[in-house]
PDB file of C-alpha atoms in Angstrom:
ATOM      1  CA  MET A 497       0.000   0.000   0.000  1.00 84.00           C
ATOM      2  CA  GLY A 498       1.364   3.383  -0.988  1.00 92.00           C
ATOM      3  CA  VAL A 499       1.592   6.603   0.987  1.00 98.00           C
ATOM      4  CA  ARG A 500       0.708   9.703  -1.030  1.00 98.00           C
ATOM      5  CA  ARG A 501       3.049  12.610  -0.294  1.00 98.00           C
ATOM      6  CA  ASP A 502       3.537  16.219  -1.399  1.00 97.00           C
ATOM      7  CA  VAL A 503       5.251  16.230  -4.803  1.00 97.00           C
ATOM      8  CA  LEU A 504       7.510  19.114  -3.748  1.00 95.00           C
ATOM      9  CA  ALA A 505       8.410  17.590  -0.385  1.00 94.00           C
ATOM     10  CA  SER A 506       9.434  14.107  -1.523  1.00 89.00           C
ATOM     11  CA  ASP A 507      12.185  13.986  -4.148  1.00 93.00           C
ATOM     12  CA  ASP A 508      12.044  10.184  -4.281  1.00 94.00           C
ATOM     13  CA  ASP A 509       8.293  10.046  -4.936  1.00 96.00           C
ATOM     14  CA  ARG A 510       8.477  12.800  -7.540  1.00 96.00           C
ATOM     15  CA  GLU A 511      11.337  11.093  -9.370  1.00 97.00           C
ATOM     16  CA  ALA A 512       9.528   7.759  -9.283  1.00 98.00           C
ATOM     17  CA  TYR A 513       6.357   9.385 -10.629  1.00 98.00           C
ATOM     18  CA  LEU A 514       8.154  11.051 -13.538  1.00 98.00           C
ATOM     19  CA  ARG A 515       9.976   7.827 -14.366  1.00 98.00           C
ATOM     20  CA  GLY A 516       6.719   5.882 -14.231  1.00 99.00           C
ATOM     21  CA  CYS A 517       4.952   8.419 -16.453  1.00 98.00           C
ATOM     22  CA  MET A 518       7.605   8.002 -19.131  1.00 98.00           C
ATOM     23  CA  LEU A 519       7.487   4.222 -18.856  1.00 98.00           C
ATOM     24  CA  LEU A 520       3.694   4.064 -19.259  1.00 98.00           C
ATOM     25  CA  ALA A 521       3.762   6.648 -22.057  1.00 98.00           C
ATOM     26  CA  ASN A 522       6.216   4.426 -23.927  1.00 97.00           C
ATOM     27  CA  THR A 523       4.499   1.107 -23.200  1.00 98.00           C
ATOM     28  CA  PRO A 524       2.425   0.011 -26.229  1.00 98.00           C
ATOM     29  CA  SER A 525      -1.182  -0.821 -25.456  1.00 98.00           C
ATOM     30  CA  GLY A 526      -1.360  -3.177 -28.421  1.00 98.00           C
ATOM     31  CA  SER A 527      -4.191  -1.123 -29.951  1.00 98.00           C
ATOM     32  CA  THR A 528      -4.375   1.534 -32.622  1.00 98.00           C
ATOM     33  CA  ALA A 529      -6.821   4.428 -32.603  1.00 98.00           C
ATOM     34  CA  LEU A 530      -8.862   2.571 -35.235  1.00 98.00           C
ATOM     35  CA  ASP A 531      -8.990  -0.554 -33.054  1.00 98.00           C
ATOM     36  CA  VAL A 532     -10.399   1.504 -30.190  1.00 97.00           C
ATOM     37  CA  HIS A 533     -12.893   3.228 -32.477  1.00 97.00           C
ATOM     38  CA  ARG A 534     -14.233  -0.093 -33.741  1.00 97.00           C
ATOM     39  CA  ILE A 535     -14.717  -1.344 -30.182  1.00 97.00           C
ATOM     40  CA  LEU A 536     -16.383   1.789 -28.811  1.00 96.00           C
ATOM     41  CA  GLN A 537     -18.573   2.865 -31.734  1.00 95.00           C
ATOM     42  CA  PRO A 538     -21.230   0.146 -31.293  1.00 95.00           C
ATOM     43  CA  GLN A 539     -21.180   0.427 -27.492  1.00 93.00           C
ATOM     44  CA  VAL A 540     -21.035   4.158 -26.734  1.00 93.00           C
ATOM     45  CA  PRO A 541     -23.985   6.315 -27.894  1.00 90.00           C
ATOM     46  CA  GLY A 542     -22.829   9.180 -30.095  1.00 92.00           C
ATOM     47  CA  TRP A 543     -19.205   8.020 -30.132  1.00 95.00           C
ATOM     48  CA  ALA A 544     -17.096   9.835 -32.741  1.00 95.00           C
ATOM     49  CA  MET A 545     -13.381   9.651 -33.529  1.00 96.00           C
ATOM     50  CA  ARG A 546     -11.545  11.319 -36.392  1.00 97.00           C
ATOM     51  CA  GLY A 547      -7.990  11.653 -37.579  1.00 98.00           C
ATOM     52  CA  ASP A 548      -5.220   9.104 -38.007  1.00 98.00           C
ATOM     53  CA  GLY A 549      -6.533   5.647 -37.171  1.00 97.00           C
ATOM     54  CA  SER A 550      -3.101   4.089 -37.595  1.00 98.00           C
ATOM     55  CA  VAL A 551      -1.710   5.811 -34.486  1.00 98.00           C
ATOM     56  CA  GLU A 552      -0.369   3.244 -32.013  1.00 98.00           C
ATOM     57  CA  LEU A 553      -1.720   4.013 -28.550  1.00 99.00           C
ATOM     58  CA  SER A 554       0.294   3.733 -25.343  1.00 99.00           C
ATOM     59  CA  MET A 555      -0.955   2.497 -21.992  1.00 98.00           C
ATOM     60  CA  TRP A 556      -1.096   6.126 -20.861  1.00 99.00           C
ATOM     61  CA  ASP A 557      -3.324   6.962 -23.835  1.00 99.00           C
ATOM     62  CA  LEU A 558      -5.879   4.441 -22.573  1.00 98.00           C
ATOM     63  CA  PHE A 559      -6.322   6.481 -19.385  1.00 99.00           C
ATOM     64  CA  THR A 560      -6.871   9.600 -21.476  1.00 99.00           C
ATOM     65  CA  LEU A 561      -9.418   7.661 -23.533  1.00 98.00           C
ATOM     66  CA  TRP A 562     -11.207   6.388 -20.411  1.00 98.00           C
ATOM     67  CA  HIS A 563     -11.614   9.911 -19.031  1.00 98.00           C
ATOM     68  CA  TYR A 564     -12.883  11.241 -22.368  1.00 97.00           C
ATOM     69  CA  VAL A 565     -15.452   8.441 -22.696  1.00 97.00           C
ATOM     70  CA  ALA A 566     -16.796   8.977 -19.161  1.00 96.00           C
ATOM     71  CA  MET A 567     -17.099  12.724 -19.790  1.00 95.00           C
ATOM     72  CA  GLY A 568     -19.134  12.070 -22.917  1.00 93.00           C
ATOM     73  CA  LEU A 569     -21.769   9.864 -21.283  1.00 91.00           C
ATOM     74  CA  PRO A 570     -24.577  12.193 -20.165  1.00 84.00           C
ATOM     75  CA  THR A 571     -26.977  11.538 -17.321  1.00 84.00           C
ATOM     76  CA  ALA A 572     -29.680  13.480 -15.488  1.00 76.00           C
ATOM     77  CA  GLY A 573     -28.825  16.961 -14.239  1.00 72.00           C
ATOM     78  CA  VAL A 574     -27.388  20.226 -15.551  1.00 70.00           C
ATOM     79  CA  ASN A 575     -23.964  19.769 -17.222  1.00 75.00           C
ATOM     80  CA  THR A 576     -23.709  16.320 -15.652  1.00 86.00           C
ATOM     81  CA  ASN A 577     -21.940  13.258 -17.077  1.00 92.00           C
ATOM     82  CA  ARG A 578     -20.745   9.914 -15.721  1.00 94.00           C
ATOM     83  CA  ALA A 579     -17.618  11.420 -14.133  1.00 97.00           C
ATOM     84  CA  HIS A 580     -18.337  15.116 -13.552  1.00 96.00           C
ATOM     85  CA  GLY A 581     -21.014  17.564 -12.539  1.00 95.00           C
ATOM     86  CA  GLY A 582     -22.593  15.311  -9.918  1.00 95.00           C
ATOM     87  CA  PRO A 583     -21.920  13.227  -6.792  1.00 96.00           C
ATOM     88  CA  VAL A 584     -19.816  10.600  -8.583  1.00 98.00           C
ATOM     89  CA  PHE A 585     -17.159  13.189  -9.464  1.00 98.00           C
ATOM     90  CA  LEU A 586     -15.042  12.340  -6.416  1.00 99.00           C
ATOM     91  CA  PRO A 587     -15.429   8.518  -6.255  1.00 99.00           C
ATOM     92  CA  TRP A 588     -15.010   8.146 -10.031  1.00 99.00           C
ATOM     93  CA  HIS A 589     -11.729  10.046  -9.960  1.00 99.00           C
ATOM     94  CA  ARG A 590     -10.651   8.065  -6.898  1.00 99.00           C
ATOM     95  CA  LEU A 591     -11.111   4.857  -8.900  1.00 99.00           C
ATOM     96  CA  PHE A 592      -9.293   6.453 -11.850  1.00 99.00           C
ATOM     97  CA  LEU A 593      -6.300   7.330  -9.655  1.00 99.00           C
ATOM     98  CA  ILE A 594      -6.256   3.897  -8.010  1.00 99.00           C
ATOM     99  CA  ARG A 595      -5.995   2.228 -11.428  1.00 99.00           C
ATOM    100  CA  LEU A 596      -3.239   4.600 -12.631  1.00 99.00           C
ATOM    101  CA  GLU A 597      -1.354   4.095  -9.374  1.00 99.00           C
ATOM    102  CA  ALA A 598      -1.534   0.309  -9.858  1.00 98.00           C
ATOM    103  CA  GLN A 599      -0.128   0.628 -13.376  1.00 98.00           C
ATOM    104  CA  LEU A 600       2.729   2.762 -12.078  1.00 99.00           C
ATOM    105  CA  GLN A 601       3.446   0.276  -9.290  1.00 98.00           C
ATOM    106  CA  GLY A 602       3.746  -2.378 -11.986  1.00 98.00           C
ATOM    107  CA  VAL A 603       6.124  -0.562 -14.340  1.00 98.00           C
ATOM    108  CA  LEU A 604       8.206   0.686 -11.402  1.00 98.00           C
ATOM    109  CA  ASP A 605       8.231  -2.772  -9.787  1.00 98.00           C
ATOM    110  CA  ASP A 606       7.299  -1.101  -6.505  1.00 98.00           C
ATOM    111  CA  PRO A 607       4.031  -2.195  -4.842  1.00 98.00           C
ATOM    112  CA  ASP A 608       4.461   0.540  -2.222  1.00 97.00           C
ATOM    113  CA  PHE A 609       4.635   3.439  -4.684  1.00 98.00           C
ATOM    114  CA  GLY A 610       2.105   6.171  -3.881  1.00 98.00           C
ATOM    115  CA  LEU A 611       0.937   8.877  -6.265  1.00 99.00           C
ATOM    116  CA  PRO A 612       2.236  12.266  -5.103  1.00 98.00           C
ATOM    117  CA  TYR A 613      -0.130  15.223  -4.781  1.00 98.00           C
ATOM    118  CA  TRP A 614       0.345  18.862  -5.741  1.00 98.00           C
ATOM    119  CA  ASP A 615      -0.925  21.155  -2.979  1.00 98.00           C
ATOM    120  CA  TRP A 616      -1.794  23.980  -5.377  1.00 97.00           C
ATOM    121  CA  ALA A 617      -3.342  26.161  -2.667  1.00 96.00           C
ATOM    122  CA  LYS A 618      -0.009  26.215  -0.824  1.00 94.00           C
ATOM    123  CA  ASP A 619       2.334  26.252  -3.796  1.00 91.00           C
ATOM    124  CA  GLY A 620       0.338  27.939  -6.549  1.00 83.00           C
ATOM    125  CA  GLN A 621       2.586  30.365  -8.379  1.00 81.00           C
ATOM    126  CA  LEU A 622       3.846  30.774 -11.914  1.00 80.00           C
ATOM    127  CA  ASN A 623       7.492  30.501 -10.862  1.00 85.00           C
ATOM    128  CA  SER A 624       7.049  27.463  -8.594  1.00 92.00           C
ATOM    129  CA  PRO A 625       9.901  24.916  -8.570  1.00 93.00           C
ATOM    130  CA  LEU A 626       7.309  22.409  -9.813  1.00 95.00           C
ATOM    131  CA  TRP A 627       7.676  23.833 -13.328  1.00 96.00           C
ATOM    132  CA  ALA A 628      11.436  23.388 -13.603  1.00 95.00           C
ATOM    133  CA  ASP A 629      12.685  21.187 -16.453  1.00 93.00           C
ATOM    134  CA  SER A 630      13.987  18.758 -13.837  1.00 91.00           C
ATOM    135  CA  ARG A 631      10.421  18.335 -12.549  1.00 95.00           C
ATOM    136  CA  LEU A 632       7.180  18.831 -14.525  1.00 96.00           C
ATOM    137  CA  GLY A 633       8.615  21.152 -17.174  1.00 97.00           C
ATOM    138  CA  THR A 634       7.459  24.570 -18.324  1.00 96.00           C
ATOM    139  CA  ASN A 635       3.948  25.820 -17.540  1.00 96.00           C
ATOM    140  CA  ARG A 636       3.940  28.135 -20.561  1.00 95.00           C
ATOM    141  CA  GLY A 637       4.241  26.690 -24.054  1.00 97.00           C
ATOM    142  CA  THR A 638       5.456  23.291 -25.229  1.00 98.00           C
ATOM    143  CA  VAL A 639       7.072  20.846 -22.811  1.00 98.00           C
ATOM    144  CA  ASP A 640      10.039  20.061 -25.052  1.00 95.00           C
ATOM    145  CA  ALA A 641      12.834  20.058 -22.459  1.00 94.00           C
ATOM    146  CA  GLY A 642      13.516  18.226 -19.224  1.00 92.00           C
ATOM    147  CA  ARG A 643      12.142  15.054 -17.691  1.00 94.00           C
ATOM    148  CA  LEU A 644       8.905  15.020 -19.718  1.00 97.00           C
ATOM    149  CA  ALA A 645      10.428  16.181 -23.016  1.00 96.00           C
ATOM    150  CA  GLY A 646       9.762  12.791 -24.594  1.00 96.00           C
ATOM    151  CA  PHE A 647       6.191  12.459 -23.288  1.00 98.00           C
ATOM    152  CA  ARG A 648       3.776  12.382 -26.230  1.00 98.00           C
ATOM    153  CA  VAL A 649       0.080  13.186 -26.732  1.00 98.00           C
ATOM    154  CA  ARG A 650      -1.863  11.207 -29.359  1.00 98.00           C
ATOM    155  CA  LEU A 651      -5.533  11.834 -28.502  1.00 98.00           C
ATOM    156  CA  THR A 652      -7.106  15.286 -28.152  1.00 98.00           C
ATOM    157  CA  GLY A 653     -10.745  15.994 -27.360  1.00 96.00           C
ATOM    158  CA  GLN A 654     -12.579  18.338 -29.709  1.00 94.00           C
ATOM    159  CA  GLY A 655     -15.616  18.900 -27.517  1.00 91.00           C
ATOM    160  CA  SER A 656     -17.824  16.163 -26.062  1.00 91.00           C
ATOM    161  CA  PHE A 657     -19.118  13.498 -28.459  1.00 90.00           C
ATOM    162  CA  SER A 658     -22.482  13.740 -26.667  1.00 85.00           C
ATOM    163  CA  GLN A 659     -22.729  17.306 -27.979  1.00 86.00           C
ATOM    164  CA  GLY A 660     -21.454  16.784 -31.515  1.00 89.00           C
ATOM    165  CA  GLY A 661     -17.755  16.777 -30.667  1.00 92.00           C
ATOM    166  CA  PHE A 662     -15.202  14.062 -31.348  1.00 96.00           C
ATOM    167  CA  LEU A 663     -11.899  12.564 -30.278  1.00 97.00           C
ATOM    168  CA  LEU A 664      -9.048  13.450 -32.624  1.00 98.00           C
ATOM    169  CA  ALA A 665      -6.293  10.847 -33.096  1.00 98.00           C
ATOM    170  CA  HIS A 666      -3.068  12.365 -34.393  1.00 98.00           C
ATOM    171  CA  GLN A 667       0.661  11.820 -34.697  1.00 98.00           C
ATOM    172  CA  PRO A 668       2.513  12.169 -31.380  1.00 98.00           C
ATOM    173  CA  ARG A 669       3.237  15.687 -30.124  1.00 98.00           C
ATOM    174  CA  ALA A 670       4.540  17.273 -26.922  1.00 98.00           C
ATOM    175  CA  ILE A 671       2.403  18.448 -23.978  1.00 99.00           C
ATOM    176  CA  THR A 672       1.240  22.077 -24.091  1.00 98.00           C
ATOM    177  CA  ARG A 673       0.413  24.447 -21.198  1.00 98.00           C
ATOM    178  CA  ASP A 674      -0.621  28.095 -20.915  1.00 97.00           C
ATOM    179  CA  ALA A 675      -0.615  28.781 -17.179  1.00 96.00           C
ATOM    180  CA  GLY A 676      -2.224  31.952 -15.889  1.00 93.00           C
ATOM    181  CA  ALA A 677      -3.167  33.195 -19.354  1.00 95.00           C
ATOM    182  CA  ASP A 678      -6.961  33.027 -18.951  1.00 94.00           C
ATOM    183  CA  PRO A 679      -8.028  36.586 -18.027  1.00 92.00           C
ATOM    184  CA  ASP A 680     -10.660  35.348 -15.558  1.00 91.00           C
ATOM    185  CA  HIS A 681      -8.357  32.840 -13.844  1.00 92.00           C
ATOM    186  CA  ARG A 682      -4.960  34.461 -13.350  1.00 90.00           C
ATOM    187  CA  THR A 683      -4.394  32.826  -9.962  1.00 93.00           C
ATOM    188  CA  LEU A 684      -4.820  29.441  -8.313  1.00 96.00           C
ATOM    189  CA  PRO A 685      -7.120  28.722  -5.343  1.00 96.00           C
ATOM    190  CA  ARG A 686      -5.932  29.792  -1.883  1.00 95.00           C
ATOM    191  CA  LYS A 687      -5.964  28.027   1.468  1.00 96.00           C
ATOM    192  CA  SER A 688      -8.914  30.189   2.518  1.00 95.00           C
ATOM    193  CA  ASP A 689     -10.860  28.794  -0.459  1.00 95.00           C
ATOM    194  CA  VAL A 690     -10.113  25.243   0.678  1.00 97.00           C
ATOM    195  CA  ALA A 691     -11.135  26.111   4.258  1.00 97.00           C
ATOM    196  CA  ALA A 692     -14.488  27.469   3.054  1.00 96.00           C
ATOM    197  CA  CYS A 693     -15.084  24.241   1.146  1.00 97.00           C
ATOM    198  CA  MET A 694     -14.221  22.143   4.197  1.00 98.00           C
ATOM    199  CA  ASP A 695     -16.941  23.968   6.149  1.00 97.00           C
ATOM    200  CA  GLU A 696     -19.685  22.522   3.917  1.00 97.00           C
ATOM    201  CA  GLY A 697     -21.931  20.381   6.103  1.00 96.00           C
ATOM    202  CA  VAL A 698     -23.318  17.931   3.536  1.00 97.00           C
ATOM    203  CA  TYR A 699     -21.711  15.999   0.700  1.00 98.00           C
ATOM    204  CA  ASP A 700     -24.290  16.837  -1.979  1.00 97.00           C
ATOM    205  CA  THR A 701     -27.951  17.744  -2.467  1.00 95.00           C
ATOM    206  CA  ALA A 702     -30.676  17.364  -5.098  1.00 92.00           C
ATOM    207  CA  ASN A 703     -30.743  17.938  -8.003  1.00 90.00           C
ATOM    208  CA  TRP A 704     -27.254  16.369  -7.832  1.00 92.00           C
ATOM    209  CA  ASP A 705     -25.716  18.569 -10.525  1.00 93.00           C
ATOM    210  CA  THR A 706     -23.647  21.721 -11.111  1.00 94.00           C
ATOM    211  CA  ALA A 707     -26.211  23.857  -9.269  1.00 93.00           C
ATOM    212  CA  SER A 708     -26.205  21.742  -6.088  1.00 94.00           C
ATOM    213  CA  VAL A 709     -25.351  23.006  -2.614  1.00 95.00           C
ATOM    214  CA  GLY A 710     -22.746  20.908  -0.807  1.00 97.00           C
ATOM    215  CA  PHE A 711     -19.128  19.874  -0.485  1.00 98.00           C
ATOM    216  CA  ARG A 712     -18.814  18.020  -3.803  1.00 98.00           C
ATOM    217  CA  ASN A 713     -20.039  20.860  -6.003  1.00 97.00           C
ATOM    218  CA  HIS A 714     -17.978  23.385  -4.028  1.00 97.00           C
ATOM    219  CA  LEU A 715     -14.798  21.323  -4.443  1.00 98.00           C
ATOM    220  CA  GLU A 716     -15.504  20.524  -8.080  1.00 98.00           C
ATOM    221  CA  GLY A 717     -15.722  24.258  -8.608  1.00 96.00           C
ATOM    222  CA  TRP A 718     -19.131  25.069 -10.077  1.00 94.00           C
ATOM    223  CA  ARG A 719     -20.435  27.283  -7.274  1.00 86.00           C
ATOM    224  CA  ARG A 720     -19.793  30.600  -9.017  1.00 82.00           C
ATOM    225  CA  TRP A 721     -17.900  32.341 -11.830  1.00 79.00           C
ATOM    226  CA  PRO A 722     -14.935  32.591 -12.104  1.00 82.00           C
ATOM    227  CA  VAL A 723     -14.775  28.875 -11.379  1.00 86.00           C
ATOM    228  CA  GLU A 724     -13.222  27.619  -8.161  1.00 94.00           C
ATOM    229  CA  LEU A 725     -10.958  24.943  -6.712  1.00 97.00           C
ATOM    230  CA  HIS A 726     -10.753  21.857  -8.992  1.00 98.00           C
ATOM    231  CA  ASN A 727     -12.094  23.550 -12.116  1.00 97.00           C
ATOM    232  CA  ARG A 728      -9.956  26.621 -11.584  1.00 97.00           C
ATOM    233  CA  VAL A 729      -6.741  24.570 -11.580  1.00 97.00           C
ATOM    234  CA  HIS A 730      -7.610  23.041 -14.958  1.00 98.00           C
ATOM    235  CA  VAL A 731      -8.389  26.446 -16.457  1.00 97.00           C
ATOM    236  CA  TRP A 732      -5.315  28.075 -14.889  1.00 97.00           C
ATOM    237  CA  ILE A 733      -2.912  25.521 -16.405  1.00 97.00           C
ATOM    238  CA  GLY A 734      -4.687  25.546 -19.758  1.00 97.00           C
ATOM    239  CA  GLY A 735      -3.302  23.815 -22.833  1.00 98.00           C
ATOM    240  CA  ASP A 736      -3.767  20.059 -22.606  1.00 98.00           C
ATOM    241  CA  MET A 737      -5.353  20.408 -19.152  1.00 98.00           C
ATOM    242  CA  SER A 738      -8.394  22.154 -20.680  1.00 96.00           C
ATOM    243  CA  PRO A 739     -10.282  19.581 -22.821  1.00 96.00           C
ATOM    244  CA  GLY A 740     -11.837  16.260 -21.844  1.00 97.00           C
ATOM    245  CA  THR A 741      -8.505  14.612 -22.647  1.00 98.00           C
ATOM    246  CA  SER A 742      -6.787  16.433 -19.754  1.00 99.00           C
ATOM    247  CA  PRO A 743      -5.083  13.250 -18.424  1.00 99.00           C
ATOM    248  CA  ASN A 744      -2.688  13.774 -21.350  1.00 99.00           C
ATOM    249  CA  ASP A 745      -0.723  15.999 -18.956  1.00 99.00           C
ATOM    250  CA  PRO A 746       0.863  14.143 -16.006  1.00 99.00           C
ATOM    251  CA  VAL A 747       0.068  17.152 -13.801  1.00 98.00           C
ATOM    252  CA  PHE A 748      -3.579  15.987 -14.044  1.00 99.00           C
ATOM    253  CA  PHE A 749      -2.926  13.155 -11.598  1.00 99.00           C
ATOM    254  CA  LEU A 750      -0.967  15.356  -9.158  1.00 99.00           C
ATOM    255  CA  HIS A 751      -3.893  17.789  -9.203  1.00 99.00           C
ATOM    256  CA  HIS A 752      -6.558  15.129  -8.719  1.00 99.00           C
ATOM    257  CA  CYS A 753      -4.544  13.419  -6.019  1.00 99.00           C
ATOM    258  CA  ASN A 754      -4.792  16.683  -4.071  1.00 99.00           C
ATOM    259  CA  VAL A 755      -8.527  16.924  -4.795  1.00 99.00           C
ATOM    260  CA  ASP A 756      -8.848  13.383  -3.445  1.00 99.00           C
ATOM    261  CA  ARG A 757      -6.830  14.409  -0.366  1.00 99.00           C
ATOM    262  CA  ILE A 758      -9.249  17.279   0.338  1.00 99.00           C
ATOM    263  CA  TRP A 759     -12.184  14.869   0.017  1.00 99.00           C
ATOM    264  CA  GLU A 760     -10.479  12.399   2.353  1.00 99.00           C
ATOM    265  CA  ALA A 761      -9.855  15.185   4.898  1.00 99.00           C
ATOM    266  CA  TRP A 762     -13.547  16.157   4.758  1.00 98.00           C
ATOM    267  CA  MET A 763     -14.668  12.522   5.138  1.00 98.00           C
ATOM    268  CA  ASP A 764     -12.203  11.861   7.946  1.00 97.00           C
ATOM    269  CA  ARG A 765     -13.902  14.524  10.071  1.00 96.00           C
ATOM    270  CA  ARG A 766     -17.434  13.215   9.573  1.00 95.00           C
ATOM    271  CA  PRO A 767     -18.816   9.998  11.083  1.00 92.00           C
ATOM    272  CA  GLY A 768     -19.928   7.359   8.616  1.00 93.00           C
ATOM    273  CA  ARG A 769     -18.149   8.827   5.585  1.00 94.00           C
ATOM    274  CA  PRO A 770     -21.340  10.373   4.155  1.00 96.00           C
ATOM    275  CA  TYR A 771     -22.269  10.087   0.486  1.00 97.00           C
ATOM    276  CA  GLU A 772     -25.460  11.102  -1.288  1.00 95.00           C
ATOM    277  CA  PRO A 773     -27.628  10.014  -3.089  1.00 94.00           C
ATOM    278  CA  THR A 774     -28.025   6.616  -1.464  1.00 92.00           C
ATOM    279  CA  GLY A 775     -31.246   5.564  -3.186  1.00 82.00           C
ATOM    280  CA  THR A 776     -32.073   2.806  -5.632  1.00 79.00           C
ATOM    281  CA  PRO A 777     -29.273   2.182  -8.147  1.00 77.00           C
ATOM    282  CA  GLY A 778     -30.015   4.032 -11.372  1.00 69.00           C
ATOM    283  CA  ALA A 779     -32.579   6.348  -9.772  1.00 72.00           C
ATOM    284  CA  ASP A 780     -32.316  10.121  -9.248  1.00 72.00           C
ATOM    285  CA  SER A 781     -29.146  10.665 -11.289  1.00 81.00           C
ATOM    286  CA  PRO A 782     -28.079   7.430 -13.033  1.00 86.00           C
ATOM    287  CA  GLY A 783     -24.419   6.637 -12.509  1.00 92.00           C
ATOM    288  CA  HIS A 784     -24.157   8.824  -9.397  1.00 95.00           C
ATOM    289  CA  ASN A 785     -25.952   6.784  -6.720  1.00 95.00           C
ATOM    290  CA  LEU A 786     -24.033   5.082  -3.924  1.00 96.00           C
ATOM    291  CA  ASN A 787     -24.381   1.620  -5.480  1.00 96.00           C
ATOM    292  CA  ASP A 788     -24.341   2.518  -9.181  1.00 95.00           C
ATOM    293  CA  ASN A 789     -21.564   1.046 -11.297  1.00 96.00           C
ATOM    294  CA  MET A 790     -18.998   3.638 -12.364  1.00 97.00           C
ATOM    295  CA  VAL A 791     -17.666   3.807 -15.928  1.00 96.00           C
ATOM    296  CA  ALA A 792     -14.480   1.735 -16.162  1.00 96.00           C
ATOM    297  CA  LEU A 793     -12.477   0.911 -19.290  1.00 95.00           C
ATOM    298  CA  LEU A 794      -9.453  -0.547 -17.474  1.00 96.00           C
ATOM    299  CA  GLY A 795     -10.279  -3.214 -14.917  1.00 95.00           C
ATOM    300  CA  ALA A 796     -13.555  -4.204 -13.301  1.00 95.00           C
ATOM    301  CA  THR A 797     -16.163  -1.585 -12.528  1.00 96.00           C
ATOM    302  CA  MET A 798     -16.773  -0.464  -8.949  1.00 98.00           C
ATOM    303  CA  THR A 799     -19.426   1.580  -7.153  1.00 98.00           C
ATOM    304  CA  PRO A 800     -18.967   4.748  -5.071  1.00 98.00           C
ATOM    305  CA  ALA A 801     -19.626   2.590  -1.991  1.00 98.00           C
ATOM    306  CA  ASP A 802     -16.607   0.453  -2.878  1.00 98.00           C
ATOM    307  CA  VAL A 803     -14.154   3.363  -2.726  1.00 99.00           C
ATOM    308  CA  LEU A 804     -15.432   5.535   0.140  1.00 98.00           C
ATOM    309  CA  ASP A 805     -12.672   4.077   2.309  1.00 98.00           C
ATOM    310  CA  PRO A 806      -9.325   4.269   0.449  1.00 98.00           C
ATOM    311  CA  SER A 807      -7.300   2.461   3.122  1.00 98.00           C
ATOM    312  CA  PRO A 808      -7.063  -0.841   1.174  1.00 98.00           C
ATOM    313  CA  TRP A 809      -5.075   1.017  -1.491  1.00 98.00           C
ATOM    314  CA  TYR A 810      -3.304   4.039   0.003  1.00 99.00           C
ATOM    315  CA  SER A 811      -3.065   6.668   2.730  1.00 98.00           C
ATOM    316  CA  PHE A 812      -1.975  10.319   2.816  1.00 98.00           C
ATOM    317  CA  ASP A 813       0.985  11.732   4.697  1.00 97.00           C
ATOM    318  CA  ASN A 814      -0.999  14.825   5.698  1.00 96.00           C
ATOM    319  CA  LEU A 815      -4.700  15.720   5.846  1.00 98.00           C
ATOM    320  CA  SER A 816      -4.187  19.281   7.130  1.00 96.00           C
ATOM    321  CA  VAL A 817      -5.534  20.764   3.919  1.00 97.00           C
ATOM    322  CA  GLU A 818      -6.331  24.276   5.219  1.00 92.00           C
ATOM    323  CA  THR A 819      -2.751  25.101   6.279  1.00 86.00           C
TER     324      THR A 819
END
């Protein structure tokens, strides 16, 4: 079982993560983009892929694909899909991180490896050491130098396929970022923003969507404009962190590991690890109920109930998220 630590506090964990990213990004999945298209088209309503079907996909690309597919499967609620905009946002991403962590443990031959987290509310600055070439690489422009210089993107979302968009398969290119360029999101969330989120008394409320009152919607970042917390980090980094294929950038998992840490801190302070809705599977908001199956392309599906307690897989070094 891994311990998840601050990416800027643990040189060993950061180095292992970067090494694992490169290994997975260079491990063939055995499938081309066309292979994937032929599998998904008859199974996923509205599925659309364009571009170069001959592109050989890596194991990392399959995680990007999984995220894009889940984002394109709509369900009840405003701006809600099978991974975002509703209660399942946090457990679905917890499952997603668990599966990526397991893949990294395999390629690193280290069953105790833990995904590091990026505490953006503590560290968030354009000139942070995180963006050095020896770490994550530049946050402005193309990541063509340093540890991730050889990391390649092959799938880019062009809007959601549920809304007429498509997944574009293309020849490999470098990661792109455009940190702090969005005029409405020049800065990252602060510790005071995290503290306000931690004060939310309930996990979620009807109608279980982007207009809900509760911890999940506050942390996801839909409460007001400009967007907050989780959403704000995606917009602030920009580039490949913006579309539904945002797992193309390894910083995605550092970001979501911190989001998961904030959720775990909130749960740790509340008896019973509350989650709503708890009703009949498939009711209210299909895919978001406590015992609904979550979308999984890699490995067996699980329900939110299965992942409310992460202790079988990992722990955090620190749950003091407000300081």
